[in-house]
Amino acid sequence: MLQQVSKDVIDWAEDKTAEIEQLQKAGNYRREFLANVSHEIKTPISNIQGYISTLLAGGLEDPSVNRDYLLKTEKNIDRLIELVDDLDIISNLESGEVRMEKTRFDFHLLIKEVFAFLEDNAKSVNIKFISGTEDNDPVWVYADRDRIRQVLVNLLENSIKYGRNGGRTKVSVYDMDENYLIEVSDNGIGIEEQHIPRLFERFYRVDKHRSRVEGGTGLGLAIVKHILEAHEQTVNVRSSPKIGTTFSFTLKKG
Ligand code: ADP
């Protein structure tokens, strides 16, 4: 009897310890997230403040800077909007409340649609998009089309941002029994091996010194991973510095 009681007490204590550890982890997680968010927001805000103050202090009447400072202000505001949009997407996904609205659709058409959407962006750095699928060859998948579109947009945008002028990005599709394996591959700057394990973390960037305005939000790949996990699929990356990077993920056939 006494033995049972003491076992119950030990079990209870173990349960509580695990619970406390979990709460502590969640607390740390929240603190870290808030610290990251405020850090990311601070830079564009203080840039905007700087430009506006200079304009008000006489810059407005100086044609050699006024337009330039307004354009820079606009760029910083765009960045804040991008950040808030990404935060909105990620908090939605992390709440676990959003359901994936799965339908059957042709992935080949989605590739074409996203290529068209990002065409100007790619052209500005002379990057060529190549699709490994053919017009008369539909690739039926079963997934949330809008979310998978977001995955493709994020990966292709990265291939442009971290690509090289005159480079190319290829989207290939491989048949694997129940799934399709999709690869987005670029011949850009690549990623050194030590960064690979942390790449999908929120706010993780390889080049910390990259301008916070030019660079992305550091949330793109975290969003990609969340969306694919909500589809019970995985995403992987392989890369060689100066040679290029390939992201691959699977989608259920439809
Ligand atoms: P960001 O908004 O900074 O692009 P992401 O989460 O999309 O954030 O990517 C995280 C980091 O991974 C980037 O800062 C970049 O250093 C690296 N990265 C992502 N995609 C590529 C790529 N195709 N080639 C090289 N590096 C990449």
mmCIF file of C-alpha atoms and ligand atoms in Angstrom:
data_model
loop_
_atom_site.group_PDB
_atom_site.id
_atom_site.type_symbol
_atom_site.label_atom_id
_atom_site.label_comp_id
_atom_site.label_asym_id
_atom_site.label_seq_id
_atom_site.Cartn_x
_atom_site.Cartn_y
_atom_site.Cartn_z
ATOM 1 C CA MET A 1 0.000 0.000 0.000
ATOM 2 C CA LEU A 2 2.652 2.419 1.149
ATOM 3 C CA GLN A 3 4.734 1.378 -1.822
ATOM 4 C CA GLN A 4 1.871 2.245 -4.162
ATOM 5 C CA VAL A 5 1.440 5.673 -2.535
ATOM 6 C CA SER A 6 5.107 6.447 -2.846
ATOM 7 C CA LYS A 7 5.070 5.341 -6.491
ATOM 8 C CA ASP A 8 2.037 7.576 -7.140
ATOM 9 C CA VAL A 9 3.832 10.514 -5.545
ATOM 10 C CA ILE A 10 6.934 9.915 -7.644
ATOM 11 C CA ASP A 11 4.839 9.625 -10.804
ATOM 12 C CA TRP A 12 2.981 12.812 -9.929
ATOM 13 C CA ALA A 13 6.255 14.673 -9.287
ATOM 14 C CA GLU A 14 7.634 13.446 -12.586
ATOM 15 C CA ASP A 15 4.507 14.583 -14.402
ATOM 16 C CA LYS A 16 4.707 18.000 -12.782
ATOM 17 C CA THR A 17 8.399 18.366 -13.585
ATOM 18 C CA ALA A 18 7.694 17.573 -17.222
ATOM 19 C CA GLU A 19 4.801 20.035 -17.212
ATOM 20 C CA ILE A 20 6.937 22.772 -15.661
ATOM 21 C CA GLU A 21 9.707 22.120 -18.161
ATOM 22 C CA GLN A 22 7.221 22.407 -20.975
ATOM 23 C CA LEU A 23 5.829 25.669 -19.616
ATOM 24 C CA GLN A 24 9.340 27.029 -19.221
ATOM 25 C CA LYS A 25 10.121 26.068 -22.787
ATOM 26 C CA ALA A 26 6.947 27.758 -24.040
ATOM 27 C CA GLY A 27 7.844 30.842 -21.979
ATOM 28 C CA ASN A 28 11.357 30.990 -23.433
ATOM 29 C CA TYR A 29 9.947 30.472 -26.876
ATOM 30 C CA ARG A 30 7.530 33.362 -26.457
ATOM 31 C CA ARG A 31 10.207 35.648 -25.023
ATOM 32 C CA GLU A 32 12.602 34.837 -27.837
ATOM 33 C CA PHE A 33 9.906 35.391 -30.421
ATOM 34 C CA LEU A 34 8.983 38.797 -28.988
ATOM 35 C CA ALA A 35 12.628 39.832 -28.788
ATOM 36 C CA ASN A 36 13.113 38.860 -32.437
ATOM 37 C CA VAL A 37 9.999 40.667 -33.588
ATOM 38 C CA SER A 38 10.846 43.915 -31.814
ATOM 39 C CA HIS A 39 14.406 43.752 -33.099
ATOM 40 C CA GLU A 40 13.180 43.315 -36.677
ATOM 41 C CA ILE A 41 10.699 46.171 -36.373
ATOM 42 C CA LYS A 42 13.098 48.597 -34.742
ATOM 43 C CA THR A 43 15.463 49.023 -37.705
ATOM 44 C CA PRO A 44 12.920 50.155 -40.318
ATOM 45 C CA ILE A 45 11.171 52.379 -37.778
ATOM 46 C CA SER A 46 14.336 54.192 -36.800
ATOM 47 C CA ASN A 47 15.308 54.513 -40.466
ATOM 48 C CA ILE A 48 11.938 56.120 -41.221
ATOM 49 C CA GLN A 49 12.334 58.420 -38.246
ATOM 50 C CA GLY A 50 15.770 59.472 -39.499
ATOM 51 C CA TYR A 51 14.617 60.256 -43.031
ATOM 52 C CA ILE A 52 11.553 62.198 -41.890
ATOM 53 C CA SER A 53 13.569 64.250 -39.375
ATOM 54 C CA THR A 54 16.108 65.149 -42.056
ATOM 55 C CA LEU A 55 13.340 66.129 -44.455
ATOM 56 C CA LEU A 56 11.675 68.290 -41.809
ATOM 57 C CA ALA A 57 14.984 69.895 -40.879
ATOM 58 C CA GLY A 58 15.291 71.373 -44.388
ATOM 59 C CA GLY A 59 15.845 68.335 -46.591
ATOM 60 C CA LEU A 60 12.390 68.808 -48.066
ATOM 61 C CA GLU A 61 13.554 71.945 -49.891
ATOM 62 C CA ASP A 62 16.752 70.295 -51.073
ATOM 63 C CA PRO A 63 16.082 68.663 -54.463
ATOM 64 C CA SER A 64 19.257 66.593 -54.230
ATOM 65 C CA VAL A 65 17.901 64.549 -51.285
ATOM 66 C CA ASN A 66 14.134 65.010 -50.898
ATOM 67 C CA ARG A 67 12.983 62.449 -53.448
ATOM 68 C CA ASP A 68 15.674 59.990 -52.479
ATOM 69 C CA TYR A 69 14.708 60.161 -48.786
ATOM 70 C CA LEU A 70 11.047 59.684 -49.579
ATOM 71 C CA LEU A 71 11.850 56.630 -51.693
ATOM 72 C CA LYS A 72 13.938 55.230 -48.859
ATOM 73 C CA THR A 73 11.105 55.881 -46.437
ATOM 74 C CA GLU A 74 8.758 54.016 -48.757
ATOM 75 C CA LYS A 75 11.145 51.068 -48.910
ATOM 76 C CA ASN A 76 11.263 50.840 -45.124
ATOM 77 C CA ILE A 77 7.483 50.983 -44.919
ATOM 78 C CA ASP A 78 7.256 48.175 -47.505
ATOM 79 C CA ARG A 79 9.548 46.159 -45.335
ATOM 80 C CA LEU A 80 7.370 46.694 -42.254
ATOM 81 C CA ILE A 81 4.325 45.603 -44.235
ATOM 82 C CA GLU A 82 6.137 42.486 -45.461
ATOM 83 C CA LEU A 83 7.158 41.667 -41.913
ATOM 84 C CA VAL A 84 3.662 42.089 -40.505
ATOM 85 C CA ASP A 85 2.200 39.997 -43.335
ATOM 86 C CA ASP A 86 4.674 37.196 -42.669
ATOM 87 C CA LEU A 87 4.044 37.378 -38.914
ATOM 88 C CA ASP A 88 0.346 37.136 -39.580
ATOM 89 C CA ILE A 89 0.820 34.018 -41.709
ATOM 90 C CA ILE A 90 3.133 32.387 -39.203
ATOM 91 C CA SER A 91 0.983 33.088 -36.150
ATOM 92 C CA ASN A 92 -1.984 31.669 -38.006
ATOM 93 C CA LEU A 93 -0.095 28.524 -38.887
ATOM 94 C CA GLU A 94 1.344 28.125 -35.405
ATOM 95 C CA SER A 95 -2.039 28.489 -33.733
ATOM 96 C CA GLY A 96 -2.849 25.109 -35.263
ATOM 97 C CA GLU A 97 -6.376 26.375 -35.840
ATOM 98 C CA VAL A 98 -6.163 26.762 -39.574
ATOM 99 C CA ARG A 99 -7.189 23.798 -41.601
ATOM 100 C CA MET A 100 -5.611 23.047 -44.909
ATOM 101 C CA GLU A 101 -8.268 23.380 -47.605
ATOM 102 C CA LYS A 102 -7.179 20.479 -49.745
ATOM 103 C CA THR A 103 -8.329 20.115 -53.327
ATOM 104 C CA ARG A 104 -7.119 18.296 -56.414
ATOM 105 C CA PHE A 105 -5.177 20.578 -58.742
ATOM 106 C CA ASP A 106 -2.608 20.519 -61.502
ATOM 107 C CA PHE A 107 0.801 21.425 -60.059
ATOM 108 C CA HIS A 108 2.125 22.058 -63.542
ATOM 109 C CA LEU A 109 -0.326 24.969 -63.938
ATOM 110 C CA LEU A 110 0.638 26.315 -60.529
ATOM 111 C CA ILE A 111 4.296 26.384 -61.585
ATOM 112 C CA LYS A 112 3.342 28.398 -64.682
ATOM 113 C CA GLU A 113 1.212 30.769 -62.620
ATOM 114 C CA VAL A 114 3.967 31.450 -60.073
ATOM 115 C CA PHE A 115 6.597 31.856 -62.818
ATOM 116 C CA ALA A 116 4.386 34.535 -64.403
ATOM 117 C CA PHE A 117 3.853 36.211 -61.019
ATOM 118 C CA LEU A 118 7.598 36.493 -60.338
ATOM 119 C CA GLU A 119 8.736 37.041 -63.917
ATOM 120 C CA ASP A 120 9.594 40.757 -63.574
ATOM 121 C CA ASN A 121 11.424 40.096 -60.357
ATOM 122 C CA ALA A 122 13.539 37.389 -62.003
ATOM 123 C CA LYS A 123 14.171 39.451 -65.126
ATOM 124 C CA SER A 124 15.563 42.332 -63.078
ATOM 125 C CA VAL A 125 18.535 40.095 -62.194
ATOM 126 C CA ASN A 126 18.522 38.106 -65.446
ATOM 127 C CA ILE A 127 17.457 34.876 -63.848
ATOM 128 C CA LYS A 128 15.740 32.357 -66.085
ATOM 129 C CA PHE A 129 12.923 30.131 -64.817
ATOM 130 C CA ILE A 130 12.787 26.597 -66.162
ATOM 131 C CA SER A 131 9.955 24.130 -65.625
ATOM 132 C CA GLY A 132 10.663 20.415 -65.771
ATOM 133 C CA THR A 133 7.011 19.690 -66.574
ATOM 134 C CA GLU A 134 5.345 19.718 -69.990
ATOM 135 C CA ASP A 135 2.163 21.489 -71.033
ATOM 136 C CA ASN A 136 0.375 18.308 -72.026
ATOM 137 C CA ASP A 137 1.448 16.479 -68.897
ATOM 138 C CA PRO A 138 -0.744 17.383 -65.893
ATOM 139 C CA VAL A 139 0.687 16.756 -62.410
ATOM 140 C CA TRP A 140 -2.367 16.103 -60.223
ATOM 141 C CA VAL A 141 -1.783 16.701 -56.546
ATOM 142 C CA TYR A 142 -4.044 16.830 -53.489
ATOM 143 C CA ALA A 143 -3.189 19.810 -51.287
ATOM 144 C CA ASP A 144 -4.152 23.337 -50.242
ATOM 145 C CA ARG A 145 -3.499 25.218 -53.486
ATOM 146 C CA ASP A 146 -3.093 28.698 -51.967
ATOM 147 C CA ARG A 147 -0.690 27.447 -49.315
ATOM 148 C CA ILE A 148 1.376 25.451 -51.789
ATOM 149 C CA ARG A 149 1.452 28.528 -54.005
ATOM 150 C CA GLN A 150 2.969 30.363 -51.023
ATOM 151 C CA VAL A 151 5.600 27.605 -50.655
ATOM 152 C CA LEU A 152 6.550 27.926 -54.295
ATOM 153 C CA VAL A 153 6.598 31.738 -54.167
ATOM 154 C CA ASN A 154 8.861 31.753 -51.092
ATOM 155 C CA LEU A 155 11.303 29.230 -52.581
ATOM 156 C CA LEU A 156 11.421 30.966 -55.958
ATOM 157 C CA GLU A 157 11.831 34.398 -54.366
ATOM 158 C CA ASN A 158 14.783 33.050 -52.413
ATOM 159 C CA SER A 159 16.292 31.574 -55.563
ATOM 160 C CA ILE A 160 16.188 35.099 -57.023
ATOM 161 C CA LYS A 161 17.424 36.878 -53.883
ATOM 162 C CA TYR A 162 20.300 34.454 -53.394
ATOM 163 C CA GLY A 163 20.788 33.641 -57.051
ATOM 164 C CA ARG A 164 23.404 35.146 -59.285
ATOM 165 C CA ASN A 165 22.899 37.571 -62.098
ATOM 166 C CA GLY A 166 22.331 35.580 -65.286
ATOM 167 C CA GLY A 167 21.552 32.404 -63.357
ATOM 168 C CA ARG A 168 18.628 29.996 -63.581
ATOM 169 C CA THR A 169 16.074 28.369 -61.306
ATOM 170 C CA LYS A 170 14.535 25.050 -62.209
ATOM 171 C CA VAL A 171 11.417 23.405 -60.787
ATOM 172 C CA SER A 172 11.404 19.639 -61.369
ATOM 173 C CA VAL A 173 8.803 17.020 -60.528
ATOM 174 C CA TYR A 174 9.558 13.328 -59.908
ATOM 175 C CA ASP A 175 7.038 10.527 -59.662
ATOM 176 C CA MET A 176 7.357 8.534 -56.412
ATOM 177 C CA ASP A 177 4.488 6.050 -56.039
ATOM 178 C CA GLU A 178 2.064 7.841 -53.699
ATOM 179 C CA ASN A 179 3.736 11.233 -53.869
ATOM 180 C CA TYR A 180 5.423 13.619 -56.200
ATOM 181 C CA LEU A 181 8.854 14.886 -55.239
ATOM 182 C CA ILE A 182 9.287 18.519 -56.197
ATOM 183 C CA GLU A 183 12.667 20.201 -56.442
ATOM 184 C CA VAL A 184 13.422 23.908 -56.701
ATOM 185 C CA SER A 185 17.005 24.270 -57.675
ATOM 186 C CA ASP A 186 19.156 27.339 -58.288
ATOM 187 C CA ASN A 187 22.759 28.024 -59.265
ATOM 188 C CA GLY A 188 23.179 30.890 -56.827
ATOM 189 C CA ILE A 189 25.448 31.677 -53.894
ATOM 190 C CA GLY A 190 24.707 28.444 -52.026
ATOM 191 C CA ILE A 191 24.760 27.866 -48.262
ATOM 192 C CA GLU A 192 27.629 26.672 -46.107
ATOM 193 C CA GLU A 193 27.004 23.402 -44.347
ATOM 194 C CA GLN A 194 27.036 24.756 -40.788
ATOM 195 C CA HIS A 195 23.915 26.836 -41.486
ATOM 196 C CA ILE A 196 21.818 24.046 -42.958
ATOM 197 C CA PRO A 197 20.397 22.629 -39.679
ATOM 198 C CA ARG A 198 19.045 26.035 -38.591
ATOM 199 C CA LEU A 199 17.816 27.293 -41.938
ATOM 200 C CA PHE A 200 14.115 26.664 -41.296
ATOM 201 C CA GLU A 201 14.099 28.438 -37.915
ATOM 202 C CA ARG A 202 12.156 31.665 -37.635
ATOM 203 C CA PHE A 203 14.339 34.726 -38.179
ATOM 204 C CA TYR A 204 17.434 32.679 -39.005
ATOM 205 C CA ARG A 205 19.601 34.282 -41.667
ATOM 206 C CA VAL A 206 22.927 33.136 -42.993
ATOM 207 C CA ASP A 207 24.308 36.608 -43.508
ATOM 208 C CA LYS A 208 23.389 38.571 -40.404
ATOM 209 C CA HIS A 209 25.002 41.706 -41.787
ATOM 210 C CA ARG A 210 22.793 41.811 -44.824
ATOM 211 C CA SER A 211 20.758 44.970 -44.806
ATOM 212 C CA ARG A 212 17.517 44.422 -42.931
ATOM 213 C CA VAL A 213 15.794 46.400 -45.620
ATOM 214 C CA GLU A 214 17.202 44.653 -48.678
ATOM 215 C CA GLY A 215 17.093 41.208 -47.134
ATOM 216 C CA GLY A 216 13.986 39.221 -46.364
ATOM 217 C CA THR A 217 12.191 38.778 -43.071
ATOM 218 C CA GLY A 218 13.913 35.528 -42.133
ATOM 219 C CA LEU A 219 10.460 33.959 -41.944
ATOM 220 C CA GLY A 220 10.083 32.624 -45.494
ATOM 221 C CA LEU A 221 11.490 29.161 -44.894
ATOM 222 C CA ALA A 222 9.780 28.802 -41.498
ATOM 223 C CA ILE A 223 6.487 29.414 -43.314
ATOM 224 C CA VAL A 224 7.414 26.846 -45.991
ATOM 225 C CA LYS A 225 8.161 24.230 -43.337
ATOM 226 C CA HIS A 226 4.954 24.917 -41.395
ATOM 227 C CA ILE A 227 2.792 24.595 -44.496
ATOM 228 C CA LEU A 228 4.392 21.334 -45.585
ATOM 229 C CA GLU A 229 4.189 19.868 -42.085
ATOM 230 C CA ALA A 230 0.493 20.761 -41.973
ATOM 231 C CA HIS A 231 0.242 18.583 -45.109
ATOM 232 C CA GLU A 232 2.195 15.826 -43.332
ATOM 233 C CA GLN A 233 4.964 16.258 -45.857
ATOM 234 C CA THR A 234 8.615 17.098 -45.454
ATOM 235 C CA VAL A 235 11.042 19.614 -46.878
ATOM 236 C CA ASN A 236 14.779 19.177 -47.339
ATOM 237 C CA VAL A 237 17.669 21.207 -48.586
ATOM 238 C CA ARG A 238 21.050 20.445 -50.067
ATOM 239 C CA SER A 239 23.519 23.073 -51.076
ATOM 240 C CA SER A 240 27.086 23.773 -52.154
ATOM 241 C CA PRO A 241 28.557 27.218 -51.584
ATOM 242 C CA LYS A 242 29.055 29.116 -54.863
ATOM 243 C CA ILE A 243 27.402 26.310 -56.830
ATOM 244 C CA GLY A 244 23.773 26.384 -55.818
ATOM 245 C CA THR A 245 20.932 25.186 -53.650
ATOM 246 C CA THR A 246 18.118 22.691 -54.051
ATOM 247 C CA PHE A 247 15.010 22.602 -51.878
ATOM 248 C CA SER A 248 12.865 19.504 -52.194
ATOM 249 C CA PHE A 249 9.455 18.586 -50.827
ATOM 250 C CA THR A 250 6.783 16.012 -51.428
ATOM 251 C CA LEU A 251 3.087 16.329 -52.236
ATOM 252 C CA LYS A 252 0.411 13.691 -52.259
ATOM 253 C CA LYS A 253 -0.797 12.658 -55.690
ATOM 254 C CA GLY A 254 -4.378 13.657 -56.450
HETATM 255 P P1 ADP B 1 14.921 35.519 -45.718
HETATM 256 O O1 ADP B 1 13.678 36.301 -45.557
HETATM 257 O O2 ADP B 1 16.104 36.102 -44.994
HETATM 258 O O3 ADP B 1 15.215 35.158 -47.133
HETATM 259 P P2 ADP B 1 14.261 32.725 -45.306
HETATM 260 O O4 ADP B 1 13.643 32.050 -44.132
HETATM 261 O O5 ADP B 1 13.504 32.682 -46.593
HETATM 262 O O6 ADP B 1 14.587 34.198 -44.869
HETATM 263 O O7 ADP B 1 15.696 32.095 -45.534
HETATM 264 C C1 ADP B 1 16.590 32.001 -44.439
HETATM 265 C C2 ADP B 1 18.025 32.153 -44.925
HETATM 266 O O8 ADP B 1 18.394 31.021 -45.720
HETATM 267 C C3 ADP B 1 18.248 33.347 -45.824
HETATM 268 O O9 ADP B 1 18.528 34.507 -45.061
HETATM 269 C C4 ADP B 1 19.412 32.912 -46.680
HETATM 270 O O10 ADP B 1 20.625 33.198 -46.015
HETATM 271 C C5 ADP B 1 19.269 31.398 -46.764
HETATM 272 N N1 ADP B 1 18.680 30.959 -48.055
HETATM 273 C C6 ADP B 1 17.379 30.689 -48.295
HETATM 274 N N2 ADP B 1 17.186 30.279 -49.571
HETATM 275 C C7 ADP B 1 18.398 30.297 -50.170
HETATM 276 C C8 ADP B 1 18.880 29.988 -51.494
HETATM 277 N N3 ADP B 1 18.062 29.563 -52.460
HETATM 278 N N4 ADP B 1 20.224 30.119 -51.731
HETATM 279 C C9 ADP B 1 21.055 30.537 -50.749
HETATM 280 N N5 ADP B 1 20.670 30.846 -49.488
HETATM 281 C C10 ADP B 1 19.366 30.735 -49.190
#
